[in-house]
Short mmCIF file of C-alpha atoms in Angstrom, two decimals:
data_model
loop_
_atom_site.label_atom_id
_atom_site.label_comp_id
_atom_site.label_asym_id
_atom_site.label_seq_id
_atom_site.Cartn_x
_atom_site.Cartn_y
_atom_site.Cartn_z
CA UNK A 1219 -28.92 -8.20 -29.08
CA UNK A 1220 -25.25 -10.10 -30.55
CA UNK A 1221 -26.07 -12.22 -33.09
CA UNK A 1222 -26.21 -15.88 -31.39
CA UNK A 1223 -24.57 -18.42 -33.39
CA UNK A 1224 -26.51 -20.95 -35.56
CA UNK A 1225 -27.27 -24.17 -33.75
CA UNK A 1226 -25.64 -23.26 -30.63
CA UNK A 1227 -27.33 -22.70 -27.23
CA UNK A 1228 -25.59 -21.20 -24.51
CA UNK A 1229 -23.64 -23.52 -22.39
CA UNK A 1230 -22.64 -22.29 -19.15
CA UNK A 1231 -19.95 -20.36 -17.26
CA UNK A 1232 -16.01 -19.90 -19.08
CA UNK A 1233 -13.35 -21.76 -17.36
CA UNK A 1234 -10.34 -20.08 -16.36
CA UNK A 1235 -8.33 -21.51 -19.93
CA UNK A 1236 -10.74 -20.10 -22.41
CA UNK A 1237 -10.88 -16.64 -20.31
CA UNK A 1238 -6.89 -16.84 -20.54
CA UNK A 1239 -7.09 -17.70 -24.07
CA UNK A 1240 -9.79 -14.68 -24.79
CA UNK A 1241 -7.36 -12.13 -23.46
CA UNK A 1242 -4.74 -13.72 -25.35
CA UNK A 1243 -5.94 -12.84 -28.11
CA UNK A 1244 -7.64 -10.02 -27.45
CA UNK A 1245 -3.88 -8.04 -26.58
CA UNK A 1246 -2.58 -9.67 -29.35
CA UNK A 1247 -5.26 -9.45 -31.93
CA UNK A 1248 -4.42 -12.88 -33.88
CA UNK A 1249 -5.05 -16.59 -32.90
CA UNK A 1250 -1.67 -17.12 -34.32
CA UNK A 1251 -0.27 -14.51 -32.02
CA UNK A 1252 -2.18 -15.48 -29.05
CA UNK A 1253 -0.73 -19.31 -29.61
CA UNK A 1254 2.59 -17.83 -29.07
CA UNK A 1255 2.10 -15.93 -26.51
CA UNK A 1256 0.61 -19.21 -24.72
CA UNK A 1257 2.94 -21.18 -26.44
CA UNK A 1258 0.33 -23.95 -28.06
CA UNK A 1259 -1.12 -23.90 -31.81
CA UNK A 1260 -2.98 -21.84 -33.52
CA UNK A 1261 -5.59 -24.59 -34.42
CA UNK A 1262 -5.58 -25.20 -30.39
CA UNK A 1263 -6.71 -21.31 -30.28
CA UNK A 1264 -8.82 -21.79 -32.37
CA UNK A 1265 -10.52 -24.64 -30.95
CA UNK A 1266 -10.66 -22.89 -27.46
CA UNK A 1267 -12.30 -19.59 -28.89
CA UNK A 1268 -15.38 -21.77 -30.62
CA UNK A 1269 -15.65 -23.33 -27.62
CA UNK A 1270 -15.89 -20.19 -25.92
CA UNK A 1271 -18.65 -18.73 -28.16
CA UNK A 1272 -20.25 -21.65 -27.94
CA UNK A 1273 -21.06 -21.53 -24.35
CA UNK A 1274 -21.95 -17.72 -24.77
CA UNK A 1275 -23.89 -18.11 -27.38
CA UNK A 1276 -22.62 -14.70 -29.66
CA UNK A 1277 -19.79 -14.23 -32.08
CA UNK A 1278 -16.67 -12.54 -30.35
CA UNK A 1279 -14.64 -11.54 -33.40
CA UNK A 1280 -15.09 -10.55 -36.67
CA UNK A 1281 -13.17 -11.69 -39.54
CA UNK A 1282 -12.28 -9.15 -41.58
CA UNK A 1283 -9.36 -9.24 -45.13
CA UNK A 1284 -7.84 -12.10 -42.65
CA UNK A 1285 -7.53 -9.90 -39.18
CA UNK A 1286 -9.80 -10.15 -36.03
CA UNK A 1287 -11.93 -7.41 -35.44
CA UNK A 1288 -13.31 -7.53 -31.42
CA UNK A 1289 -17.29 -6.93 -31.45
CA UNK A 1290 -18.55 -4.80 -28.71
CA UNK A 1291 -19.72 -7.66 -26.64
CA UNK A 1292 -16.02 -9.33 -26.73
CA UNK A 1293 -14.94 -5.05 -25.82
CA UNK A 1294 -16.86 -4.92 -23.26
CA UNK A 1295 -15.92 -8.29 -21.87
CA UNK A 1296 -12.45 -7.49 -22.10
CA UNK A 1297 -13.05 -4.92 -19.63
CA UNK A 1298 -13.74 -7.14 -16.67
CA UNK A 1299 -11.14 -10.04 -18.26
CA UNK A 1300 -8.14 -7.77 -17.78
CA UNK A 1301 -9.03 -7.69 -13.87
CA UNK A 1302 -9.46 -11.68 -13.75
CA UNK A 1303 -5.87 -12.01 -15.34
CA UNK A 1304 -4.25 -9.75 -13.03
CA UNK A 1305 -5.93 -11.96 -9.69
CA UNK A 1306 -4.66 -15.21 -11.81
CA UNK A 1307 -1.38 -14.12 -11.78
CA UNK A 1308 -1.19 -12.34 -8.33
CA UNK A 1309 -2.06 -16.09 -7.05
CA UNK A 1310 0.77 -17.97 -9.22
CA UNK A 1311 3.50 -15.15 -8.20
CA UNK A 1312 2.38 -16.08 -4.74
CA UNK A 1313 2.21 -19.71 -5.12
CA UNK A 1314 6.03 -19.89 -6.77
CA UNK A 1315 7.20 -17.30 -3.60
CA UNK A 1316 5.82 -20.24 -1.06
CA UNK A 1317 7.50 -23.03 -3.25
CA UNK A 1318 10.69 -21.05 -2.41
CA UNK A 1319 10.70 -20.26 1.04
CA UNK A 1320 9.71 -16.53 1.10
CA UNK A 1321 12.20 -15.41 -1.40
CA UNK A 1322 9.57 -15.01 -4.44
CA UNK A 1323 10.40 -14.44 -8.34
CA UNK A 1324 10.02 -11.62 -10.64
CA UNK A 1325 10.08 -11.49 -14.21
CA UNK A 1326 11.57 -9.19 -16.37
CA UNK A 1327 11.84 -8.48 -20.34
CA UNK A 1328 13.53 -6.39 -22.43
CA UNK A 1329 14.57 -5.15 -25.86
CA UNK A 1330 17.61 -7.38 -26.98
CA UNK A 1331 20.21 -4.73 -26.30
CA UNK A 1332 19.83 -5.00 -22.83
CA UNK A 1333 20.93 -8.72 -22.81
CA UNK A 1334 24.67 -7.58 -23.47
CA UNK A 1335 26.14 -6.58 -20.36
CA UNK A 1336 23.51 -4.11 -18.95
CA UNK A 1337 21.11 -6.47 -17.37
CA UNK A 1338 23.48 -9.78 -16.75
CA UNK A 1339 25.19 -6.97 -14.59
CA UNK A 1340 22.18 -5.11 -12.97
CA UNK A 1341 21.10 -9.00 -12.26
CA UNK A 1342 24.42 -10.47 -10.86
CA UNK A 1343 24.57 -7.47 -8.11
CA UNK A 1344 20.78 -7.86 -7.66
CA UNK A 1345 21.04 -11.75 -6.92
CA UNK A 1346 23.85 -10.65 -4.37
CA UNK A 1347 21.72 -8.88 -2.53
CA UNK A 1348 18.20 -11.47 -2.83
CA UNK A 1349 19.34 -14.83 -3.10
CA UNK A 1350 16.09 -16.32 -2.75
CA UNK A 1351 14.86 -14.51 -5.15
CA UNK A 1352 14.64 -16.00 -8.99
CA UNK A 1353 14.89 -13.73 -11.43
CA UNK A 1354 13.33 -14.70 -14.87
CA UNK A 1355 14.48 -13.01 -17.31
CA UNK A 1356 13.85 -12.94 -21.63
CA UNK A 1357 15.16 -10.48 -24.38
CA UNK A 1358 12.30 -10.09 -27.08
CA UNK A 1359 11.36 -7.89 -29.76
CA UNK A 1360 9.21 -4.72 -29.24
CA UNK A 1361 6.68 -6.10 -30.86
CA UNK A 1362 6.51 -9.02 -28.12
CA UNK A 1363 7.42 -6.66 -25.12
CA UNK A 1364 3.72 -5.05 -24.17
CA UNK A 1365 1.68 -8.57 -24.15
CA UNK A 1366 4.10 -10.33 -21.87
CA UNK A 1367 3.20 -7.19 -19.34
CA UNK A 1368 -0.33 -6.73 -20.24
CA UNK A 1369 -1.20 -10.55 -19.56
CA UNK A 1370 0.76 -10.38 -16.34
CA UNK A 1371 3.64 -12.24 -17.66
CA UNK A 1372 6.48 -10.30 -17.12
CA UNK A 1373 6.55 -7.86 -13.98
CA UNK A 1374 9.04 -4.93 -15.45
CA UNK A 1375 9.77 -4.18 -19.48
CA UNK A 1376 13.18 -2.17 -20.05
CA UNK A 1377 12.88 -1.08 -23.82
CA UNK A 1378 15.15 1.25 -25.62
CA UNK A 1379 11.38 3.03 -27.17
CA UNK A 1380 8.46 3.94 -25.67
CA UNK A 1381 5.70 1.55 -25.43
CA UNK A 1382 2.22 3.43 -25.71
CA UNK A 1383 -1.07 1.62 -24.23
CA UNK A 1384 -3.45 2.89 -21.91
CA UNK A 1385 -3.10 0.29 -19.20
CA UNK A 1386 0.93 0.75 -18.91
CA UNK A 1387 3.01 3.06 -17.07
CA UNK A 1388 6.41 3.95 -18.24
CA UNK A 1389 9.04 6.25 -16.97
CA UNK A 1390 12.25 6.96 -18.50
CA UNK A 1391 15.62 6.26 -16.75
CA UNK A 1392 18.84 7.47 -18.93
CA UNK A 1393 19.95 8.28 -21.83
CA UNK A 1394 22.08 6.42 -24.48
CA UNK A 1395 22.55 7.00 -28.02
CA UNK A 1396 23.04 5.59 -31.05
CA UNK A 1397 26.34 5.36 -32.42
CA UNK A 1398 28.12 3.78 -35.58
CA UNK A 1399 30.20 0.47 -35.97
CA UNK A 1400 32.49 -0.34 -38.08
CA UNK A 1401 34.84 -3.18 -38.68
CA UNK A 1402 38.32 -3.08 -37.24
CA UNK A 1403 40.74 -1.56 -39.48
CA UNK A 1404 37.77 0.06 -41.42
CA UNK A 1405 39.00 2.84 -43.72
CA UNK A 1406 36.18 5.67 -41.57
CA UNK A 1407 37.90 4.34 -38.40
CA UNK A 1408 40.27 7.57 -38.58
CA UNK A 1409 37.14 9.82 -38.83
CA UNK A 1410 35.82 11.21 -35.22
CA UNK A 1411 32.35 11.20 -36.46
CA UNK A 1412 30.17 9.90 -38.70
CA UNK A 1413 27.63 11.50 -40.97
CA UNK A 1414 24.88 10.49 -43.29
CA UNK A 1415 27.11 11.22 -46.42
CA UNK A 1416 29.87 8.93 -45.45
CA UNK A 1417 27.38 6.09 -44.43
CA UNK A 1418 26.03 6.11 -47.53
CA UNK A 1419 29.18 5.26 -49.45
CA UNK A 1420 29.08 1.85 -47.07
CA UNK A 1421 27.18 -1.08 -47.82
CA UNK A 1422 25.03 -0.87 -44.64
CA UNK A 1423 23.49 -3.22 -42.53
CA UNK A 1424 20.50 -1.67 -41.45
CA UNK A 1425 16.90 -3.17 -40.36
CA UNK A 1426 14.13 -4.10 -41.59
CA UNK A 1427 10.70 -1.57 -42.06
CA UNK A 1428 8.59 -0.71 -39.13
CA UNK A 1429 11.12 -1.47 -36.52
CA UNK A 1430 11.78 1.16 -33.77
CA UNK A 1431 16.02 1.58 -34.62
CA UNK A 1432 14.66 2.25 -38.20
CA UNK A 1433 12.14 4.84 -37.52
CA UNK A 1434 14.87 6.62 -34.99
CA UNK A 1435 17.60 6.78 -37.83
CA UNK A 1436 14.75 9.51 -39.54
CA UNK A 1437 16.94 12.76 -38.23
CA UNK A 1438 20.37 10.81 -39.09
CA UNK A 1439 19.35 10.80 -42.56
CA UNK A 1440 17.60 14.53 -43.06
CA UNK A 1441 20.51 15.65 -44.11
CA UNK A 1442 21.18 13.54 -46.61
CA UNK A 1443 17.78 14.55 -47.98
CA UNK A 1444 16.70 10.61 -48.45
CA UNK A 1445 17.35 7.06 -45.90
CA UNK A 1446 19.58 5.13 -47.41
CA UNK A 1447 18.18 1.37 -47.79
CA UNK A 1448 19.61 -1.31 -46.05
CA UNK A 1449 21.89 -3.82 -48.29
CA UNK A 1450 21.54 -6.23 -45.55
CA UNK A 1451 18.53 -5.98 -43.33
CA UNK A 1452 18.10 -7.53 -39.82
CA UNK A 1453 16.03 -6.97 -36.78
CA UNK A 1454 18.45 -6.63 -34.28
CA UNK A 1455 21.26 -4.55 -33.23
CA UNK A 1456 22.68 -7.83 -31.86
CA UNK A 1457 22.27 -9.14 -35.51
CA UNK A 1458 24.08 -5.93 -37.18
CA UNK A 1459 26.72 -5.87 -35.34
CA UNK A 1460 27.42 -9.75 -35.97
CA UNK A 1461 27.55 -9.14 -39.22
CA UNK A 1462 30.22 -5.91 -39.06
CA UNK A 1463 32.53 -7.74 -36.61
CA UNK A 1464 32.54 -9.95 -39.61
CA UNK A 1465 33.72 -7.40 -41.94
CA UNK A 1466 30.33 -7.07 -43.76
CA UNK A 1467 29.67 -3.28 -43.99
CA UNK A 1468 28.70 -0.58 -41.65
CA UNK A 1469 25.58 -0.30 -39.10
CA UNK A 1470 23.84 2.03 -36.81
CA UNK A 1471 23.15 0.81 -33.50
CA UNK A 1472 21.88 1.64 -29.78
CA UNK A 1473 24.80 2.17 -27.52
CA UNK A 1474 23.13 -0.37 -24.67
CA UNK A 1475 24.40 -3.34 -26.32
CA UNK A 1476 27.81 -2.42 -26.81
CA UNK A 1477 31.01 -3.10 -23.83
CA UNK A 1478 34.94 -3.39 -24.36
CA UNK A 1479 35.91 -6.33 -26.24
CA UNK A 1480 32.84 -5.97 -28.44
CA UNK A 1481 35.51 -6.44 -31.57
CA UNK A 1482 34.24 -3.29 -33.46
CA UNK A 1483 35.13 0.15 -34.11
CA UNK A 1484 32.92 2.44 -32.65
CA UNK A 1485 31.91 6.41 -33.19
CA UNK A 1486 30.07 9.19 -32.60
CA UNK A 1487 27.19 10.19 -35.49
CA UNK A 1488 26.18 13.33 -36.85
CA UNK A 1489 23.04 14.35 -36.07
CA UNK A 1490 23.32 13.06 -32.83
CA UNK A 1491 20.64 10.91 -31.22
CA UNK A 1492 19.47 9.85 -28.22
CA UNK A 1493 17.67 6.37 -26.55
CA UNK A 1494 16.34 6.67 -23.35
CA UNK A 1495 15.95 4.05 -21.11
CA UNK A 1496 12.30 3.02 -20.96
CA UNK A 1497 11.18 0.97 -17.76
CA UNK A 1498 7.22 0.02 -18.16
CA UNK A 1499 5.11 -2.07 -15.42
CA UNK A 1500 0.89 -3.18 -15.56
CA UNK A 1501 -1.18 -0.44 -14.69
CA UNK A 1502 -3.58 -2.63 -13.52
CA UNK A 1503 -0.89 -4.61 -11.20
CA UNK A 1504 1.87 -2.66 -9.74
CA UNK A 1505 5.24 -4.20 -9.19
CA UNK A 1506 5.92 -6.25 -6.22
CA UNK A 1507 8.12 -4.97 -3.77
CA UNK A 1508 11.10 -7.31 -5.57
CA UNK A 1509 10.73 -6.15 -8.91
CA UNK A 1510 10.50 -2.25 -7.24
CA UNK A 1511 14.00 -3.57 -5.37
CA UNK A 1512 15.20 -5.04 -9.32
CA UNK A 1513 14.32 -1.89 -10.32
CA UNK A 1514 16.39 0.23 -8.23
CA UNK A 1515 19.53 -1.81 -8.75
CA UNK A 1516 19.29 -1.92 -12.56
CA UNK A 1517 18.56 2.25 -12.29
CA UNK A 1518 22.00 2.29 -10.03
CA UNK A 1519 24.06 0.00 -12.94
CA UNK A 1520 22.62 2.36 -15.52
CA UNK A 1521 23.19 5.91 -13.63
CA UNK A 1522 26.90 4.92 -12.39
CA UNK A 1523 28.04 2.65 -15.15
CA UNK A 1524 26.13 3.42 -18.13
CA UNK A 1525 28.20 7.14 -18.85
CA UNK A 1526 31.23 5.90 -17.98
CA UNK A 1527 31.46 2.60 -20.30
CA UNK A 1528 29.82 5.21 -23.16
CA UNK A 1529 33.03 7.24 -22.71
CA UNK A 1530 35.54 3.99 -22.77
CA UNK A 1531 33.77 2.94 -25.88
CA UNK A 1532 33.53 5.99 -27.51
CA UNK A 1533 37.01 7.66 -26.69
CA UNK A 1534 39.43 4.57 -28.17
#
């Protein structure tokens, strides 16, 4: 038997807000986090989930050196949740498609790279093709990517790593790499490629612990025998190279984000390294036939285009 909850009695059924607010925070695994997510307060979370053990009558989360730890009964619940989300969202997607005509929406996320040119592109040629169709689309942090897709939020996540979790699916597309950048006029500029030796004469913009560019710059540095640490760190590509075109050191980026008339120098590293393109959907909820149709175009832009802007870049 849970333990019931002192003074409480069990209430009734959940509502549709407290089961969205349970898996909220159950993908996330913070009531800060899940307030995000859901974009309200934590102490609105918070409020919701007592409410919600209140009407069950048994503790759903353990607090534990200030994290939530899921008890079996809030486990095993989850288990049927995930389903409940899934119909909720099938029946907004479906509302919003009615509201306009027939031509339906999709959603789609991706790591910030993507926001440069690749998407805006894959997008513009998309629209051209499905002009009833809005297209929603937000750049977020890896770290933000999986919940949009596990609550239903987003239809496809493009990511330049991997997600992992047992309810996605995720296929790989292309291959990029990551490259160096340098201010124009920098004295490396001449060189063809760039090593781990020469970086770490730089002051280097590099990013912050536990972020996925980080963790892929491992190999770069082998050589070197230790990683260089970051005199300016940031979260971003986007960030890093803001900061070179501004003349403030060197930095190691994904080639996704980069197209002519970025301002910066750009070359080829030593190791080499390669990003593939990382397209994830909802096990649980395939993609519509719009975001299969998004899809294809933004697999067509990266194919055919991707290479060849790689080559302009990387041969100036």
């Amino acid at each position: 038997m849970p333990d019931e909850l002192p003074g409480k009695v069990r209430a009734g059924a959940l509502n549709l807000r407290q089961i969205e607010v349970f898996h909220a925070i159950m993908i996330t695994g913070s009531l800060s986090a899940a307030g995000r997510l859901l974009h309200v307060t934590q102490p609105a979370i918070s409020r919701v989930l007592a409410s919600i053990e209140y009407r069950l009558g048994y503790t759903l989360f353990e607090r534990f050196k200030g994290r939530l730890h899921p008890t079996k009964e809030a486990r095993k619940l989850f288990e049927q949740v995930e389903s409940i989300q899934a119909g909720v969202d099938r029946l907004n997607e479906l509302a919003v498609g009615m509201a306009l005509h027939g031509g339906g929406s999709i959603s789609v996320v991706s790591s910030p790279s993507f926001a440069e040119w690749l998407i805006p592109h894959a997008t513009s040629k998309f629209v051209a093709r499905h002009p009833n169709v809005r297209v929603r689309y937000r750049p977020l942090g890896m770290d933000a990517l999986l919940p949009q897709v596990l609550l239903g939020h987003a239809d496809l996540a493009i990511s330049t790593f991997r997600p992992e979790h047992p309810n996605l699916i995720t296929q790989d597309l292309a291959c990029g790499r990551i490259v160096c950048v340098l201010p124009t006029g920098h004295r490396l500029a001449r060189e063809a490629v760039i090593d781990a030796a020469m970086v770490a004469q730089e002051l280097l913009v590099g990013y912050v612990e536990n972020t996925p560019l980080r963790d892929a710059l491992a190999p770069f540095w082998k050589p070197l025998g230790r990683e260089v640490e970051p005199a300016i760190e940031v979260r971003s590509a986007q960030t890093a190279c803001s900061f070179v075109r501004s003349g403030v050191g060197v930095a190691l980026v994904d080639s996704y984000g980069l197209a002519p008339g970025h301002g910066l120098v750009v070359r080829r590293i030593e190791p080499a390294i390669d990003l593939s393109v990382h397209i994830t959907h909802s096990r649980v909820e395939p993609p519509s036939s719009m975001a299969k149709a998004f899809l294809a175009q933004f697999s067509r832009v990266v194919k055919a285009e991707l290479p060849e802007m790689e080559r302009a870049i990387l041969d100036r």
